[in-house]
PDB file of C-alpha atoms in Angstrom:
ATOM      1  CA  UNK A 534      15.660 -73.724  96.138  1.00 89.00           C
ATOM      2  CA  UNK A 535      13.724 -75.033  99.288  1.00 96.00           C
ATOM      3  CA  UNK A 536      10.534 -73.736 100.652  1.00 96.00           C
ATOM      4  CA  UNK A 537      12.450 -72.543 103.625  1.00 95.00           C
ATOM      5  CA  UNK A 538      15.083 -70.893 101.496  1.00 94.00           C
ATOM      6  CA  UNK A 539      12.568 -69.133  99.468  1.00 94.00           C
ATOM      7  CA  UNK A 540      10.555 -67.969 102.502  1.00 93.00           C
ATOM      8  CA  UNK A 541      13.811 -66.510 104.016  1.00 93.00           C
ATOM      9  CA  UNK A 542      14.632 -64.692 100.695  1.00 91.00           C
ATOM     10  CA  UNK A 543      11.191 -63.182 100.649  1.00 90.00           C
ATOM     11  CA  UNK A 544      11.198 -62.119 104.187  1.00 89.00           C
ATOM     12  CA  UNK A 545      14.681 -60.531 103.657  1.00 86.00           C
ATOM     13  CA  UNK A 546      13.132 -57.873 101.625  1.00 81.00           C
ATOM     14  CA  UNK A 547      11.026 -56.558 104.394  1.00 79.00           C
ATOM     15  CA  UNK A 548      13.163 -53.639 105.278  1.00 77.00           C
ATOM     16  CA  UNK A 549      13.485 -51.724 101.870  1.00 80.00           C
ATOM     17  CA  UNK A 550      16.007 -48.791 101.662  1.00 87.00           C
ATOM     18  CA  UNK A 551      14.723 -45.461 101.393  1.00 92.00           C
ATOM     19  CA  UNK A 552      14.804 -43.630  98.032  1.00 91.00           C
ATOM     20  CA  UNK A 553      16.111 -40.155  97.659  1.00 93.00           C
ATOM     21  CA  UNK A 554      13.823 -37.389  96.214  1.00 90.00           C
ATOM     22  CA  UNK A 555      14.951 -34.012  95.391  1.00 90.00           C
ATOM     23  CA  UNK A 556      12.535 -31.278  96.318  1.00 90.00           C
ATOM     24  CA  UNK A 557      14.184 -27.873  95.233  1.00 90.00           C
ATOM     25  CA  UNK A 558      12.926 -25.885  98.263  1.00 91.00           C
ATOM     26  CA  UNK A 559      14.051 -28.697 100.687  1.00 91.00           C
ATOM     27  CA  UNK A 560      16.992 -30.403  99.065  1.00 91.00           C
ATOM     28  CA  UNK A 561      17.115 -34.162  99.198  1.00 92.00           C
ATOM     29  CA  UNK A 562      14.638 -36.188 101.263  1.00 92.00           C
ATOM     30  CA  UNK A 563      13.882 -39.664 101.311  1.00 94.00           C
ATOM     31  CA  UNK A 564      10.764 -41.757 100.765  1.00 92.00           C
ATOM     32  CA  UNK A 565      10.525 -45.299 101.986  1.00 90.00           C
ATOM     33  CA  UNK A 566       8.329 -47.976 100.502  1.00 86.00           C
ATOM     34  CA  UNK A 567       5.284 -49.083 102.429  1.00 82.00           C
ATOM     35  CA  UNK A 568       4.913 -52.431 104.142  1.00 79.00           C
ATOM     36  CA  UNK A 569       1.723 -54.486 103.803  1.00 79.00           C
ATOM     37  CA  UNK A 570       0.681 -53.615 107.439  1.00 78.00           C
ATOM     38  CA  UNK A 571       0.945 -49.742 106.513  1.00 75.00           C
ATOM     39  CA  UNK A 572      -1.149 -50.154 103.460  1.00 73.00           C
ATOM     40  CA  UNK A 573      -3.825 -51.867 105.584  1.00 74.00           C
ATOM     41  CA  UNK A 574      -3.679 -49.242 108.145  1.00 72.00           C
ATOM     42  CA  UNK A 575      -4.185 -46.576 105.390  1.00 68.00           C
ATOM     43  CA  UNK A 576      -7.351 -48.228 103.967  1.00 65.00           C
ATOM     44  CA  UNK A 577      -9.086 -47.886 107.459  1.00 65.00           C
ATOM     45  CA  UNK A 578      -8.069 -44.230 107.943  1.00 62.00           C
ATOM     46  CA  UNK A 579     -10.730 -42.599 109.842  1.00 67.00           C
ATOM     47  CA  UNK A 580     -10.495 -39.004 108.665  1.00 75.00           C
ATOM     48  CA  UNK A 581     -10.359 -38.571 104.896  1.00 76.00           C
ATOM     49  CA  UNK A 582      -9.199 -34.912 105.257  1.00 81.00           C
ATOM     50  CA  UNK A 583      -5.980 -36.395 106.758  1.00 84.00           C
ATOM     51  CA  UNK A 584      -5.360 -39.265 104.378  1.00 84.00           C
ATOM     52  CA  UNK A 585      -2.849 -37.565 102.148  1.00 85.00           C
ATOM     53  CA  UNK A 586      -0.889 -36.076 105.119  1.00 89.00           C
ATOM     54  CA  UNK A 587      -0.868 -39.465 106.832  1.00 88.00           C
ATOM     55  CA  UNK A 588       0.301 -41.306 103.802  1.00 85.00           C
ATOM     56  CA  UNK A 589       3.205 -38.689 103.519  1.00 90.00           C
ATOM     57  CA  UNK A 590       4.056 -39.149 107.143  1.00 92.00           C
ATOM     58  CA  UNK A 591       4.238 -42.806 106.800  1.00 89.00           C
ATOM     59  CA  UNK A 592       6.892 -42.576 103.927  1.00 89.00           C
ATOM     60  CA  UNK A 593       8.795 -39.359 104.327  1.00 94.00           C
ATOM     61  CA  UNK A 594      12.108 -40.247 105.938  1.00 93.00           C
ATOM     62  CA  UNK A 595      15.616 -39.612 106.519  1.00 94.00           C
ATOM     63  CA  UNK A 596      18.340 -41.517 104.834  1.00 93.00           C
ATOM     64  CA  UNK A 597      18.263 -44.268 107.567  1.00 93.00           C
ATOM     65  CA  UNK A 598      14.605 -44.638 107.028  1.00 91.00           C
ATOM     66  CA  UNK A 599      13.595 -42.995 110.310  1.00 93.00           C
ATOM     67  CA  UNK A 600      10.396 -41.102 109.675  1.00 94.00           C
ATOM     68  CA  UNK A 601      10.371 -37.271 109.798  1.00 96.00           C
ATOM     69  CA  UNK A 602       6.748 -37.030 111.032  1.00 96.00           C
ATOM     70  CA  UNK A 603       4.457 -39.074 113.188  1.00 95.00           C
ATOM     71  CA  UNK A 604       1.388 -40.602 111.290  1.00 90.00           C
ATOM     72  CA  UNK A 605      -0.464 -40.644 114.350  1.00 89.00           C
ATOM     73  CA  UNK A 606       0.260 -37.028 115.625  1.00 94.00           C
ATOM     74  CA  UNK A 607      -2.410 -34.561 114.720  1.00 91.00           C
ATOM     75  CA  UNK A 608       0.104 -31.798 115.022  1.00 96.00           C
ATOM     76  CA  UNK A 609       2.301 -33.457 112.497  1.00 96.00           C
ATOM     77  CA  UNK A 610      -0.658 -34.166 110.002  1.00 94.00           C
ATOM     78  CA  UNK A 611      -1.878 -30.527 110.251  1.00 93.00           C
ATOM     79  CA  UNK A 612       1.725 -29.170 109.678  1.00 96.00           C
ATOM     80  CA  UNK A 613       1.939 -31.467 106.579  1.00 95.00           C
ATOM     81  CA  UNK A 614      -1.427 -30.173 105.295  1.00 93.00           C
ATOM     82  CA  UNK A 615      -0.069 -26.598 105.412  1.00 94.00           C
ATOM     83  CA  UNK A 616       2.762 -27.454 102.987  1.00 93.00           C
ATOM     84  CA  UNK A 617       2.861 -26.340  99.379  1.00 91.00           C
ATOM     85  CA  UNK A 618       1.027 -28.720  96.873  1.00 90.00           C
ATOM     86  CA  UNK A 619       3.975 -28.627  94.541  1.00 88.00           C
ATOM     87  CA  UNK A 620       6.292 -29.958  97.096  1.00 88.00           C
ATOM     88  CA  UNK A 621       3.989 -32.770  98.097  1.00 86.00           C
ATOM     89  CA  UNK A 622       3.413 -33.538  94.475  1.00 87.00           C
ATOM     90  CA  UNK A 623       7.149 -34.391  94.166  1.00 87.00           C
ATOM     91  CA  UNK A 624       6.916 -36.579  97.177  1.00 87.00           C
ATOM     92  CA  UNK A 625       3.677 -38.202  95.924  1.00 84.00           C
ATOM     93  CA  UNK A 626       5.334 -38.979  92.505  1.00 88.00           C
ATOM     94  CA  UNK A 627       8.112 -40.560  94.379  1.00 85.00           C
ATOM     95  CA  UNK A 628       5.744 -42.556  96.572  1.00 84.00           C
ATOM     96  CA  UNK A 629       3.963 -43.984  93.513  1.00 87.00           C
ATOM     97  CA  UNK A 630       7.325 -45.185  92.023  1.00 85.00           C
ATOM     98  CA  UNK A 631       8.768 -46.801  95.046  1.00 83.00           C
ATOM     99  CA  UNK A 632       5.438 -48.598  95.704  1.00 79.00           C
ATOM    100  CA  UNK A 633       4.865 -49.559  92.115  1.00 79.00           C
ATOM    101  CA  UNK A 634       1.614 -47.853  92.047  1.00 73.00           C
ATOM    102  CA  UNK A 635       2.315 -45.334  89.068  1.00 58.00           C
ATOM    103  CA  UNK A 636       0.676 -45.786  85.794  1.00 61.00           C
ATOM    104  CA  UNK A 637       3.963 -46.894  84.364  1.00 58.00           C
ATOM    105  CA  UNK A 638       4.397 -49.637  87.197  1.00 48.00           C
ATOM    106  CA  UNK A 639       0.666 -50.894  86.763  1.00 46.00           C
ATOM    107  CA  UNK A 640       1.411 -51.213  82.794  1.00 50.00           C
ATOM    108  CA  UNK A 641       4.579 -53.149  83.634  1.00 51.00           C
ATOM    109  CA  UNK A 642       2.695 -55.362  86.022  1.00 43.00           C
ATOM    110  CA  UNK A 643       0.106 -55.993  83.388  1.00 50.00           C
ATOM    111  CA  UNK A 644      -2.553 -54.394  85.504  1.00 47.00           C
ATOM    112  CA  UNK A 645      -3.580 -51.739  82.859  1.00 47.00           C
ATOM    113  CA  UNK A 646      -3.255 -51.661  79.177  1.00 52.00           C
ATOM    114  CA  UNK A 647      -0.832 -49.061  77.658  1.00 53.00           C
ATOM    115  CA  UNK A 648      -2.287 -46.038  75.994  1.00 55.00           C
ATOM    116  CA  UNK A 649      -3.337 -46.510  72.587  1.00 58.00           C
ATOM    117  CA  UNK A 650      -1.130 -44.935  69.921  1.00 51.00           C
ATOM    118  CA  UNK A 651      -2.274 -43.633  66.542  1.00 53.00           C
ATOM    119  CA  UNK A 652      -1.554 -45.871  63.690  1.00 51.00           C
ATOM    120  CA  UNK A 653      -1.038 -44.913  60.082  1.00 44.00           C
TER     121      UNK A 653
END
């Protein structure tokens, strides 16, 4: 594969498809993987009290990948902050899976050691 072909193949993955998540009280919603620029923006978030809400707003979307909340809207962020933690936990778990940041994904990538097991 040539350099240009490899580059084109890599850049073709820039628009990942949303992943469905079932939240019993909402039904199916979708989470889209973060892009590098969005991760960079999250690391410079000015208000730590809104970090979780902004992360949810950047990823919670419809089946077409269109965001349901505006991550730059204080009104939307405060609305997300008023949601039940159990609902957001399901979204957060899905976010970890689609972004490869769960403990299992980190183990698969070799970034953490698997837990020790008792040997006999």
